[in-house]
JSON list of C-alpha atoms in Angstrom, two decimals:
[
{"chain": "A", "resi": 192, "resn": "UNK", "atom": "CA", "xyz": [25.03, -25.07, -48.75]},
{"chain": "A", "resi": 193, "resn": "UNK", "atom": "CA", "xyz": [23.09, -25.16, -45.50]},
{"chain": "A", "resi": 194, "resn": "UNK", "atom": "CA", "xyz": [20.08, -22.81, -45.43]},
{"chain": "A", "resi": 195, "resn": "UNK", "atom": "CA", "xyz": [20.15, -21.98, -49.10]},
{"chain": "A", "resi": 196, "resn": "UNK", "atom": "CA", "xyz": [19.78, -23.64, -52.47]},
{"chain": "A", "resi": 197, "resn": "UNK", "atom": "CA", "xyz": [22.42, -22.90, -55.04]},
{"chain": "A", "resi": 198, "resn": "UNK", "atom": "CA", "xyz": [21.13, -21.38, -58.23]},
{"chain": "A", "resi": 199, "resn": "UNK", "atom": "CA", "xyz": [22.67, -24.11, -60.31]},
{"chain": "A", "resi": 200, "resn": "UNK", "atom": "CA", "xyz": [20.38, -26.66, -58.58]},
{"chain": "A", "resi": 201, "resn": "UNK", "atom": "CA", "xyz": [17.35, -25.00, -60.15]},
{"chain": "A", "resi": 202, "resn": "UNK", "atom": "CA", "xyz": [18.59, -25.53, -63.71]},
{"chain": "A", "resi": 203, "resn": "UNK", "atom": "CA", "xyz": [17.72, -28.28, -66.11]},
{"chain": "A", "resi": 204, "resn": "UNK", "atom": "CA", "xyz": [21.38, -29.24, -66.27]},
{"chain": "A", "resi": 205, "resn": "UNK", "atom": "CA", "xyz": [21.43, -29.85, -62.50]},
{"chain": "A", "resi": 206, "resn": "UNK", "atom": "CA", "xyz": [18.14, -31.84, -62.63]},
{"chain": "A", "resi": 207, "resn": "UNK", "atom": "CA", "xyz": [19.69, -34.11, -65.25]},
{"chain": "A", "resi": 208, "resn": "UNK", "atom": "CA", "xyz": [22.77, -34.61, -63.16]},
{"chain": "A", "resi": 209, "resn": "UNK", "atom": "CA", "xyz": [20.69, -35.42, -60.03]},
{"chain": "A", "resi": 210, "resn": "UNK", "atom": "CA", "xyz": [18.59, -37.87, -62.07]},
{"chain": "A", "resi": 211, "resn": "UNK", "atom": "CA", "xyz": [21.72, -39.41, -63.42]},
{"chain": "A", "resi": 212, "resn": "UNK", "atom": "CA", "xyz": [23.15, -39.93, -59.88]},
{"chain": "A", "resi": 213, "resn": "UNK", "atom": "CA", "xyz": [20.13, -41.97, -58.96]},
{"chain": "A", "resi": 214, "resn": "UNK", "atom": "CA", "xyz": [20.05, -43.89, -62.27]},
{"chain": "A", "resi": 215, "resn": "UNK", "atom": "CA", "xyz": [23.75, -44.75, -62.07]},
{"chain": "A", "resi": 216, "resn": "UNK", "atom": "CA", "xyz": [23.27, -45.79, -58.45]},
{"chain": "A", "resi": 217, "resn": "UNK", "atom": "CA", "xyz": [20.34, -48.07, -59.36]},
{"chain": "A", "resi": 218, "resn": "UNK", "atom": "CA", "xyz": [21.53, -49.51, -62.65]},
{"chain": "A", "resi": 219, "resn": "UNK", "atom": "CA", "xyz": [25.25, -48.90, -62.80]},
{"chain": "A", "resi": 220, "resn": "UNK", "atom": "CA", "xyz": [26.90, -46.99, -65.59]},
{"chain": "A", "resi": 221, "resn": "UNK", "atom": "CA", "xyz": [26.49, -49.86, -68.07]},
{"chain": "A", "resi": 222, "resn": "UNK", "atom": "CA", "xyz": [22.79, -50.35, -67.26]},
{"chain": "A", "resi": 223, "resn": "UNK", "atom": "CA", "xyz": [21.75, -46.68, -67.19]},
{"chain": "A", "resi": 224, "resn": "UNK", "atom": "CA", "xyz": [20.72, -45.09, -70.51]},
{"chain": "A", "resi": 225, "resn": "UNK", "atom": "CA", "xyz": [20.45, -41.48, -71.81]},
{"chain": "A", "resi": 226, "resn": "UNK", "atom": "CA", "xyz": [16.72, -42.15, -72.40]},
{"chain": "A", "resi": 227, "resn": "UNK", "atom": "CA", "xyz": [16.13, -43.45, -68.88]},
{"chain": "A", "resi": 228, "resn": "UNK", "atom": "CA", "xyz": [18.01, -40.55, -67.36]},
{"chain": "A", "resi": 229, "resn": "UNK", "atom": "CA", "xyz": [16.01, -38.11, -69.47]},
{"chain": "A", "resi": 230, "resn": "UNK", "atom": "CA", "xyz": [12.78, -39.69, -68.38]},
{"chain": "A", "resi": 231, "resn": "UNK", "atom": "CA", "xyz": [13.79, -39.54, -64.72]},
{"chain": "A", "resi": 232, "resn": "UNK", "atom": "CA", "xyz": [14.69, -35.84, -65.08]},
{"chain": "A", "resi": 233, "resn": "UNK", "atom": "CA", "xyz": [11.51, -35.03, -66.98]},
{"chain": "A", "resi": 234, "resn": "UNK", "atom": "CA", "xyz": [13.36, -33.74, -70.04]},
{"chain": "A", "resi": 235, "resn": "UNK", "atom": "CA", "xyz": [14.04, -35.02, -73.57]},
{"chain": "A", "resi": 236, "resn": "UNK", "atom": "CA", "xyz": [17.04, -37.22, -74.47]},
{"chain": "A", "resi": 237, "resn": "UNK", "atom": "CA", "xyz": [18.10, -34.46, -76.80]},
{"chain": "A", "resi": 238, "resn": "UNK", "atom": "CA", "xyz": [18.40, -32.02, -73.88]},
{"chain": "A", "resi": 239, "resn": "UNK", "atom": "CA", "xyz": [20.58, -34.54, -71.97]},
{"chain": "A", "resi": 240, "resn": "UNK", "atom": "CA", "xyz": [22.84, -34.76, -74.97]},
{"chain": "A", "resi": 241, "resn": "UNK", "atom": "CA", "xyz": [22.81, -30.98, -75.44]},
{"chain": "A", "resi": 242, "resn": "UNK", "atom": "CA", "xyz": [24.09, -30.42, -71.89]},
{"chain": "A", "resi": 243, "resn": "UNK", "atom": "CA", "xyz": [26.49, -33.41, -71.55]},
{"chain": "A", "resi": 244, "resn": "UNK", "atom": "CA", "xyz": [27.03, -34.91, -74.95]},
{"chain": "A", "resi": 245, "resn": "UNK", "atom": "CA", "xyz": [27.59, -38.55, -73.90]},
{"chain": "A", "resi": 246, "resn": "UNK", "atom": "CA", "xyz": [26.77, -40.88, -71.05]},
{"chain": "A", "resi": 247, "resn": "UNK", "atom": "CA", "xyz": [30.45, -41.02, -70.07]},
{"chain": "A", "resi": 248, "resn": "UNK", "atom": "CA", "xyz": [30.66, -37.23, -69.94]},
{"chain": "A", "resi": 249, "resn": "UNK", "atom": "CA", "xyz": [27.54, -37.24, -67.73]},
{"chain": "A", "resi": 250, "resn": "UNK", "atom": "CA", "xyz": [29.18, -39.83, -65.46]},
{"chain": "A", "resi": 251, "resn": "UNK", "atom": "CA", "xyz": [32.28, -37.66, -65.19]},
{"chain": "A", "resi": 252, "resn": "UNK", "atom": "CA", "xyz": [30.08, -34.72, -64.28]},
{"chain": "A", "resi": 253, "resn": "UNK", "atom": "CA", "xyz": [28.51, -36.83, -61.52]},
{"chain": "A", "resi": 254, "resn": "UNK", "atom": "CA", "xyz": [31.93, -37.75, -60.19]},
{"chain": "A", "resi": 255, "resn": "UNK", "atom": "CA", "xyz": [32.97, -34.09, -60.11]},
{"chain": "A", "resi": 256, "resn": "UNK", "atom": "CA", "xyz": [29.74, -33.12, -58.38]},
{"chain": "A", "resi": 257, "resn": "UNK", "atom": "CA", "xyz": [30.10, -35.90, -55.78]},
{"chain": "A", "resi": 258, "resn": "UNK", "atom": "CA", "xyz": [33.65, -34.76, -54.90]},
{"chain": "A", "resi": 259, "resn": "UNK", "atom": "CA", "xyz": [32.70, -31.05, -54.79]},
{"chain": "A", "resi": 260, "resn": "UNK", "atom": "CA", "xyz": [29.52, -31.67, -52.70]},
{"chain": "A", "resi": 261, "resn": "UNK", "atom": "CA", "xyz": [31.31, -34.05, -50.33]},
{"chain": "A", "resi": 262, "resn": "UNK", "atom": "CA", "xyz": [34.12, -31.51, -49.77]},
{"chain": "A", "resi": 263, "resn": "UNK", "atom": "CA", "xyz": [31.59, -28.68, -49.25]},
{"chain": "A", "resi": 264, "resn": "UNK", "atom": "CA", "xyz": [29.43, -30.53, -46.74]},
{"chain": "A", "resi": 265, "resn": "UNK", "atom": "CA", "xyz": [32.49, -31.72, -44.79]},
{"chain": "A", "resi": 266, "resn": "UNK", "atom": "CA", "xyz": [34.12, -28.31, -44.75]},
{"chain": "A", "resi": 267, "resn": "UNK", "atom": "CA", "xyz": [30.95, -26.59, -43.65]},
{"chain": "A", "resi": 268, "resn": "UNK", "atom": "CA", "xyz": [30.42, -29.20, -40.87]},
{"chain": "A", "resi": 269, "resn": "UNK", "atom": "CA", "xyz": [34.03, -28.85, -39.67]},
{"chain": "A", "resi": 270, "resn": "UNK", "atom": "CA", "xyz": [33.74, -25.05, -39.66]},
{"chain": "A", "resi": 271, "resn": "UNK", "atom": "CA", "xyz": [30.84, -25.06, -37.21]},
{"chain": "A", "resi": 272, "resn": "UNK", "atom": "CA", "xyz": [27.91, -25.98, -39.46]},
{"chain": "A", "resi": 273, "resn": "UNK", "atom": "CA", "xyz": [26.94, -28.91, -37.20]},
{"chain": "A", "resi": 274, "resn": "UNK", "atom": "CA", "xyz": [25.95, -26.36, -34.51]},
{"chain": "A", "resi": 275, "resn": "UNK", "atom": "CA", "xyz": [23.51, -24.67, -36.88]},
{"chain": "A", "resi": 276, "resn": "UNK", "atom": "CA", "xyz": [19.81, -25.65, -36.51]},
{"chain": "A", "resi": 277, "resn": "UNK", "atom": "CA", "xyz": [18.75, -27.92, -39.39]},
{"chain": "A", "resi": 278, "resn": "UNK", "atom": "CA", "xyz": [22.21, -28.31, -40.83]},
{"chain": "A", "resi": 279, "resn": "UNK", "atom": "CA", "xyz": [22.32, -32.06, -40.24]},
{"chain": "A", "resi": 280, "resn": "UNK", "atom": "CA", "xyz": [18.94, -32.57, -41.98]},
{"chain": "A", "resi": 281, "resn": "UNK", "atom": "CA", "xyz": [20.05, -30.50, -45.08]},
{"chain": "A", "resi": 282, "resn": "UNK", "atom": "CA", "xyz": [23.42, -32.24, -45.11]},
{"chain": "A", "resi": 283, "resn": "UNK", "atom": "CA", "xyz": [21.88, -35.65, -44.98]},
{"chain": "A", "resi": 284, "resn": "UNK", "atom": "CA", "xyz": [19.44, -34.89, -47.82]},
{"chain": "A", "resi": 285, "resn": "UNK", "atom": "CA", "xyz": [22.50, -33.86, -49.91]},
{"chain": "A", "resi": 286, "resn": "UNK", "atom": "CA", "xyz": [24.59, -36.84, -48.84]},
{"chain": "A", "resi": 287, "resn": "UNK", "atom": "CA", "xyz": [22.18, -39.76, -49.28]},
{"chain": "A", "resi": 288, "resn": "UNK", "atom": "CA", "xyz": [21.96, -39.65, -53.11]},
{"chain": "A", "resi": 289, "resn": "UNK", "atom": "CA", "xyz": [25.79, -39.24, -53.22]},
{"chain": "A", "resi": 290, "resn": "UNK", "atom": "CA", "xyz": [26.26, -42.27, -50.92]},
{"chain": "A", "resi": 291, "resn": "UNK", "atom": "CA", "xyz": [23.98, -44.41, -53.08]},
{"chain": "A", "resi": 292, "resn": "UNK", "atom": "CA", "xyz": [26.03, -43.36, -56.14]},
{"chain": "A", "resi": 293, "resn": "UNK", "atom": "CA", "xyz": [29.33, -44.16, -54.41]},
{"chain": "A", "resi": 294, "resn": "UNK", "atom": "CA", "xyz": [28.05, -47.54, -53.21]},
{"chain": "A", "resi": 295, "resn": "UNK", "atom": "CA", "xyz": [27.49, -48.55, -56.82]},
{"chain": "A", "resi": 296, "resn": "UNK", "atom": "CA", "xyz": [30.41, -46.77, -58.39]},
{"chain": "A", "resi": 297, "resn": "UNK", "atom": "CA", "xyz": [32.96, -48.37, -55.96]},
{"chain": "A", "resi": 298, "resn": "UNK", "atom": "CA", "xyz": [31.79, -51.86, -56.83]},
{"chain": "A", "resi": 299, "resn": "UNK", "atom": "CA", "xyz": [31.70, -51.39, -60.65]},
{"chain": "A", "resi": 300, "resn": "UNK", "atom": "CA", "xyz": [35.45, -51.94, -60.88]},
{"chain": "A", "resi": 301, "resn": "UNK", "atom": "CA", "xyz": [35.95, -49.04, -63.27]},
{"chain": "A", "resi": 302, "resn": "UNK", "atom": "CA", "xyz": [38.91, -46.71, -63.60]},
{"chain": "A", "resi": 303, "resn": "UNK", "atom": "CA", "xyz": [36.52, -43.88, -62.67]},
{"chain": "A", "resi": 304, "resn": "UNK", "atom": "CA", "xyz": [35.88, -45.60, -59.32]},
{"chain": "A", "resi": 305, "resn": "UNK", "atom": "CA", "xyz": [39.63, -45.83, -58.70]},
{"chain": "A", "resi": 306, "resn": "UNK", "atom": "CA", "xyz": [40.07, -42.15, -59.48]},
{"chain": "A", "resi": 307, "resn": "UNK", "atom": "CA", "xyz": [37.13, -41.27, -57.23]},
{"chain": "A", "resi": 308, "resn": "UNK", "atom": "CA", "xyz": [38.61, -43.22, -54.33]},
{"chain": "A", "resi": 309, "resn": "UNK", "atom": "CA", "xyz": [42.05, -41.67, -54.84]},
{"chain": "A", "resi": 310, "resn": "UNK", "atom": "CA", "xyz": [40.59, -38.20, -54.85]},
{"chain": "A", "resi": 311, "resn": "UNK", "atom": "CA", "xyz": [38.79, -38.83, -51.59]},
{"chain": "A", "resi": 312, "resn": "UNK", "atom": "CA", "xyz": [42.06, -40.15, -50.07]},
{"chain": "A", "resi": 313, "resn": "UNK", "atom": "CA", "xyz": [43.84, -37.00, -51.27]},
{"chain": "A", "resi": 314, "resn": "UNK", "atom": "CA", "xyz": [41.18, -34.74, -49.73]},
{"chain": "A", "resi": 315, "resn": "UNK", "atom": "CA", "xyz": [41.25, -36.70, -46.47]},
{"chain": "A", "resi": 316, "resn": "UNK", "atom": "CA", "xyz": [45.00, -36.40, -46.26]},
{"chain": "A", "resi": 317, "resn": "UNK", "atom": "CA", "xyz": [44.77, -32.62, -46.94]},
{"chain": "A", "resi": 318, "resn": "UNK", "atom": "CA", "xyz": [42.34, -32.23, -44.05]},
{"chain": "A", "resi": 319, "resn": "UNK", "atom": "CA", "xyz": [44.52, -34.26, -41.68]},
{"chain": "A", "resi": 320, "resn": "UNK", "atom": "CA", "xyz": [47.66, -32.50, -42.76]},
{"chain": "A", "resi": 321, "resn": "UNK", "atom": "CA", "xyz": [46.46, -28.92, -42.58]},
{"chain": "A", "resi": 322, "resn": "UNK", "atom": "CA", "xyz": [44.00, -29.41, -39.67]},
{"chain": "A", "resi": 323, "resn": "UNK", "atom": "CA", "xyz": [40.48, -28.11, -39.11]},
{"chain": "A", "resi": 324, "resn": "UNK", "atom": "CA", "xyz": [38.82, -26.73, -35.98]},
{"chain": "A", "resi": 325, "resn": "UNK", "atom": "CA", "xyz": [37.80, -29.56, -33.65]},
{"chain": "A", "resi": 326, "resn": "UNK", "atom": "CA", "xyz": [39.86, -32.15, -35.51]},
{"chain": "A", "resi": 327, "resn": "UNK", "atom": "CA", "xyz": [43.14, -33.17, -33.96]},
{"chain": "A", "resi": 328, "resn": "UNK", "atom": "CA", "xyz": [46.17, -33.91, -36.18]},
{"chain": "A", "resi": 329, "resn": "UNK", "atom": "CA", "xyz": [46.80, -37.68, -36.10]},
{"chain": "A", "resi": 330, "resn": "UNK", "atom": "CA", "xyz": [49.92, -39.05, -34.45]},
{"chain": "A", "resi": 331, "resn": "UNK", "atom": "CA", "xyz": [51.17, -41.21, -37.25]},
{"chain": "A", "resi": 332, "resn": "UNK", "atom": "CA", "xyz": [54.38, -41.57, -39.19]},
{"chain": "A", "resi": 333, "resn": "UNK", "atom": "CA", "xyz": [52.50, -42.69, -42.34]},
{"chain": "A", "resi": 334, "resn": "UNK", "atom": "CA", "xyz": [49.86, -40.08, -43.07]},
{"chain": "A", "resi": 335, "resn": "UNK", "atom": "CA", "xyz": [49.09, -41.45, -46.51]},
{"chain": "A", "resi": 336, "resn": "UNK", "atom": "CA", "xyz": [48.24, -44.84, -45.15]},
{"chain": "A", "resi": 337, "resn": "UNK", "atom": "CA", "xyz": [46.23, -43.23, -42.37]},
{"chain": "A", "resi": 338, "resn": "UNK", "atom": "CA", "xyz": [44.16, -41.27, -44.90]},
{"chain": "A", "resi": 339, "resn": "UNK", "atom": "CA", "xyz": [43.74, -44.24, -47.19]},
{"chain": "A", "resi": 340, "resn": "UNK", "atom": "CA", "xyz": [42.50, -46.57, -44.38]},
{"chain": "A", "resi": 341, "resn": "UNK", "atom": "CA", "xyz": [40.22, -43.88, -42.98]},
{"chain": "A", "resi": 342, "resn": "UNK", "atom": "CA", "xyz": [38.73, -43.44, -46.45]},
{"chain": "A", "resi": 343, "resn": "UNK", "atom": "CA", "xyz": [38.36, -47.16, -46.95]},
{"chain": "A", "resi": 344, "resn": "UNK", "atom": "CA", "xyz": [36.51, -47.48, -43.60]},
{"chain": "A", "resi": 345, "resn": "UNK", "atom": "CA", "xyz": [34.22, -44.61, -44.43]},
{"chain": "A", "resi": 346, "resn": "UNK", "atom": "CA", "xyz": [33.40, -45.53, -47.97]},
{"chain": "A", "resi": 347, "resn": "UNK", "atom": "CA", "xyz": [33.31, -49.23, -47.14]},
{"chain": "A", "resi": 348, "resn": "UNK", "atom": "CA", "xyz": [30.21, -48.55, -45.07]},
{"chain": "A", "resi": 349, "resn": "UNK", "atom": "CA", "xyz": [28.50, -47.60, -48.35]},
{"chain": "A", "resi": 350, "resn": "UNK", "atom": "CA", "xyz": [29.76, -50.62, -50.20]},
{"chain": "A", "resi": 351, "resn": "UNK", "atom": "CA", "xyz": [28.57, -52.91, -47.39]},
{"chain": "A", "resi": 352, "resn": "UNK", "atom": "CA", "xyz": [25.28, -50.96, -46.96]},
{"chain": "A", "resi": 353, "resn": "UNK", "atom": "CA", "xyz": [23.14, -54.04, -47.49]},
{"chain": "A", "resi": 354, "resn": "UNK", "atom": "CA", "xyz": [24.85, -55.96, -44.65]},
{"chain": "A", "resi": 355, "resn": "UNK", "atom": "CA", "xyz": [24.89, -52.95, -42.34]},
{"chain": "A", "resi": 356, "resn": "UNK", "atom": "CA", "xyz": [21.23, -52.25, -43.07]},
{"chain": "A", "resi": 357, "resn": "UNK", "atom": "CA", "xyz": [20.33, -55.85, -42.21]},
{"chain": "A", "resi": 358, "resn": "UNK", "atom": "CA", "xyz": [22.40, -55.71, -38.98]},
{"chain": "A", "resi": 359, "resn": "UNK", "atom": "CA", "xyz": [20.83, -52.37, -37.91]},
{"chain": "A", "resi": 360, "resn": "UNK", "atom": "CA", "xyz": [17.33, -53.18, -39.07]},
{"chain": "A", "resi": 361, "resn": "UNK", "atom": "CA", "xyz": [17.04, -50.09, -41.25]},
{"chain": "A", "resi": 362, "resn": "UNK", "atom": "CA", "xyz": [18.53, -48.99, -44.54]},
{"chain": "A", "resi": 363, "resn": "UNK", "atom": "CA", "xyz": [21.72, -47.05, -43.82]},
{"chain": "A", "resi": 364, "resn": "UNK", "atom": "CA", "xyz": [21.26, -45.16, -47.09]},
{"chain": "A", "resi": 365, "resn": "UNK", "atom": "CA", "xyz": [17.94, -43.80, -45.95]},
{"chain": "A", "resi": 366, "resn": "UNK", "atom": "CA", "xyz": [16.96, -41.11, -43.50]},
{"chain": "A", "resi": 367, "resn": "UNK", "atom": "CA", "xyz": [15.93, -43.76, -41.03]},
{"chain": "A", "resi": 368, "resn": "UNK", "atom": "CA", "xyz": [19.10, -45.84, -40.83]},
{"chain": "A", "resi": 369, "resn": "UNK", "atom": "CA", "xyz": [21.84, -43.35, -41.71]},
{"chain": "A", "resi": 370, "resn": "UNK", "atom": "CA", "xyz": [21.77, -41.31, -38.43]},
{"chain": "A", "resi": 371, "resn": "UNK", "atom": "CA", "xyz": [22.22, -44.46, -36.38]},
{"chain": "A", "resi": 372, "resn": "UNK", "atom": "CA", "xyz": [25.17, -45.60, -38.49]},
{"chain": "A", "resi": 373, "resn": "UNK", "atom": "CA", "xyz": [26.73, -42.05, -38.39]},
{"chain": "A", "resi": 374, "resn": "UNK", "atom": "CA", "xyz": [26.36, -41.94, -34.61]},
{"chain": "A", "resi": 375, "resn": "UNK", "atom": "CA", "xyz": [28.23, -45.26, -34.31]},
{"chain": "A", "resi": 376, "resn": "UNK", "atom": "CA", "xyz": [30.95, -43.88, -36.54]},
{"chain": "A", "resi": 377, "resn": "UNK", "atom": "CA", "xyz": [31.34, -40.81, -34.29]},
{"chain": "A", "resi": 378, "resn": "UNK", "atom": "CA", "xyz": [31.47, -43.03, -31.24]},
{"chain": "A", "resi": 379, "resn": "UNK", "atom": "CA", "xyz": [34.25, -45.14, -32.81]},
{"chain": "A", "resi": 380, "resn": "UNK", "atom": "CA", "xyz": [36.24, -42.02, -33.75]},
{"chain": "A", "resi": 381, "resn": "UNK", "atom": "CA", "xyz": [35.74, -40.61, -30.25]},
{"chain": "A", "resi": 382, "resn": "UNK", "atom": "CA", "xyz": [36.64, -43.75, -28.31]},
{"chain": "A", "resi": 383, "resn": "UNK", "atom": "CA", "xyz": [40.09, -45.02, -27.52]},
{"chain": "A", "resi": 384, "resn": "UNK", "atom": "CA", "xyz": [39.51, -48.75, -27.51]},
{"chain": "A", "resi": 385, "resn": "UNK", "atom": "CA", "xyz": [43.15, -49.84, -27.08]},
{"chain": "A", "resi": 386, "resn": "UNK", "atom": "CA", "xyz": [45.28, -49.08, -24.03]},
{"chain": "A", "resi": 387, "resn": "UNK", "atom": "CA", "xyz": [48.46, -47.16, -24.81]},
{"chain": "A", "resi": 388, "resn": "UNK", "atom": "CA", "xyz": [50.42, -50.28, -23.86]},
{"chain": "A", "resi": 389, "resn": "UNK", "atom": "CA", "xyz": [48.52, -52.60, -26.18]},
{"chain": "A", "resi": 390, "resn": "UNK", "atom": "CA", "xyz": [48.71, -50.13, -29.07]},
{"chain": "A", "resi": 391, "resn": "UNK", "atom": "CA", "xyz": [52.43, -49.74, -28.57]},
{"chain": "A", "resi": 392, "resn": "UNK", "atom": "CA", "xyz": [52.92, -53.58, -28.59]},
{"chain": "A", "resi": 393, "resn": "UNK", "atom": "CA", "xyz": [50.87, -53.91, -31.81]},
{"chain": "A", "resi": 394, "resn": "UNK", "atom": "CA", "xyz": [52.80, -51.10, -33.50]},
{"chain": "A", "resi": 395, "resn": "UNK", "atom": "CA", "xyz": [56.16, -52.51, -32.49]},
{"chain": "A", "resi": 396, "resn": "UNK", "atom": "CA", "xyz": [55.21, -55.97, -33.84]},
{"chain": "A", "resi": 397, "resn": "UNK", "atom": "CA", "xyz": [53.88, -54.69, -37.17]},
{"chain": "A", "resi": 398, "resn": "UNK", "atom": "CA", "xyz": [56.87, -52.27, -37.69]},
{"chain": "A", "resi": 399, "resn": "UNK", "atom": "CA", "xyz": [59.21, -55.16, -36.98]},
{"chain": "A", "resi": 400, "resn": "UNK", "atom": "CA", "xyz": [57.36, -57.19, -39.65]},
{"chain": "A", "resi": 401, "resn": "UNK", "atom": "CA", "xyz": [57.65, -54.30, -42.19]},
{"chain": "A", "resi": 402, "resn": "UNK", "atom": "CA", "xyz": [61.38, -53.95, -41.41]},
{"chain": "A", "resi": 403, "resn": "UNK", "atom": "CA", "xyz": [62.12, -57.63, -41.90]},
{"chain": "A", "resi": 404, "resn": "UNK", "atom": "CA", "xyz": [60.30, -57.73, -45.21]},
{"chain": "A", "resi": 405, "resn": "UNK", "atom": "CA", "xyz": [62.26, -54.66, -46.42]},
{"chain": "A", "resi": 406, "resn": "UNK", "atom": "CA", "xyz": [65.54, -56.36, -45.54]},
{"chain": "A", "resi": 407, "resn": "UNK", "atom": "CA", "xyz": [64.74, -59.66, -47.31]},
{"chain": "A", "resi": 408, "resn": "UNK", "atom": "CA", "xyz": [62.69, -60.37, -50.46]},
{"chain": "A", "resi": 409, "resn": "UNK", "atom": "CA", "xyz": [59.23, -61.75, -49.91]},
{"chain": "A", "resi": 410, "resn": "UNK", "atom": "CA", "xyz": [58.45, -65.35, -50.60]},
{"chain": "A", "resi": 411, "resn": "UNK", "atom": "CA", "xyz": [56.15, -64.34, -53.46]},
{"chain": "A", "resi": 412, "resn": "UNK", "atom": "CA", "xyz": [59.09, -62.74, -55.35]},
{"chain": "A", "resi": 413, "resn": "UNK", "atom": "CA", "xyz": [61.54, -65.61, -54.85]}
]
């Protein structure tokens, strides 16, 4: 993706999809309309229906694009893209509309949002399981939980974008605020805040709690 525009992004179909991303992000799936998306894309409503049929089909196309684009940018960054001049600028321009879309989709409470989250968890687990250059395999005995919590922490920053933006003094879903938030995330991943002793104590206590609950029914089920 870096350094080149894909041919599909020059088509009317892609323009409609990009306009839909922003309309869904702004108004939600319920509030967005075919007419509004067509106006934002600079095409007729008939052309939107010709390419996608229904609003739900267009939403599904947006979900598929978000997953594919997210995977592509992450894979390229992990394969050395971050060392290329201008990569971060191009990646950020790709990511910001996607992040706005995710921020709205994940709070809409739809089945589509649940599927989207689960797909990101599956991709995160795949990366952690198979490994990538520059990324160490995690030392955990519950890789699924590790991937799910990592996904929640990452996507949660989009859901909480208003609060983060207020705290940082700039919109984190804009070119001004996003780099500062991303730098903080890298610092968090790079730091080891807990001493090995404190981490071991916390793990032992939590694993003991899990073991005791497995051996006896929880109070909620009594």
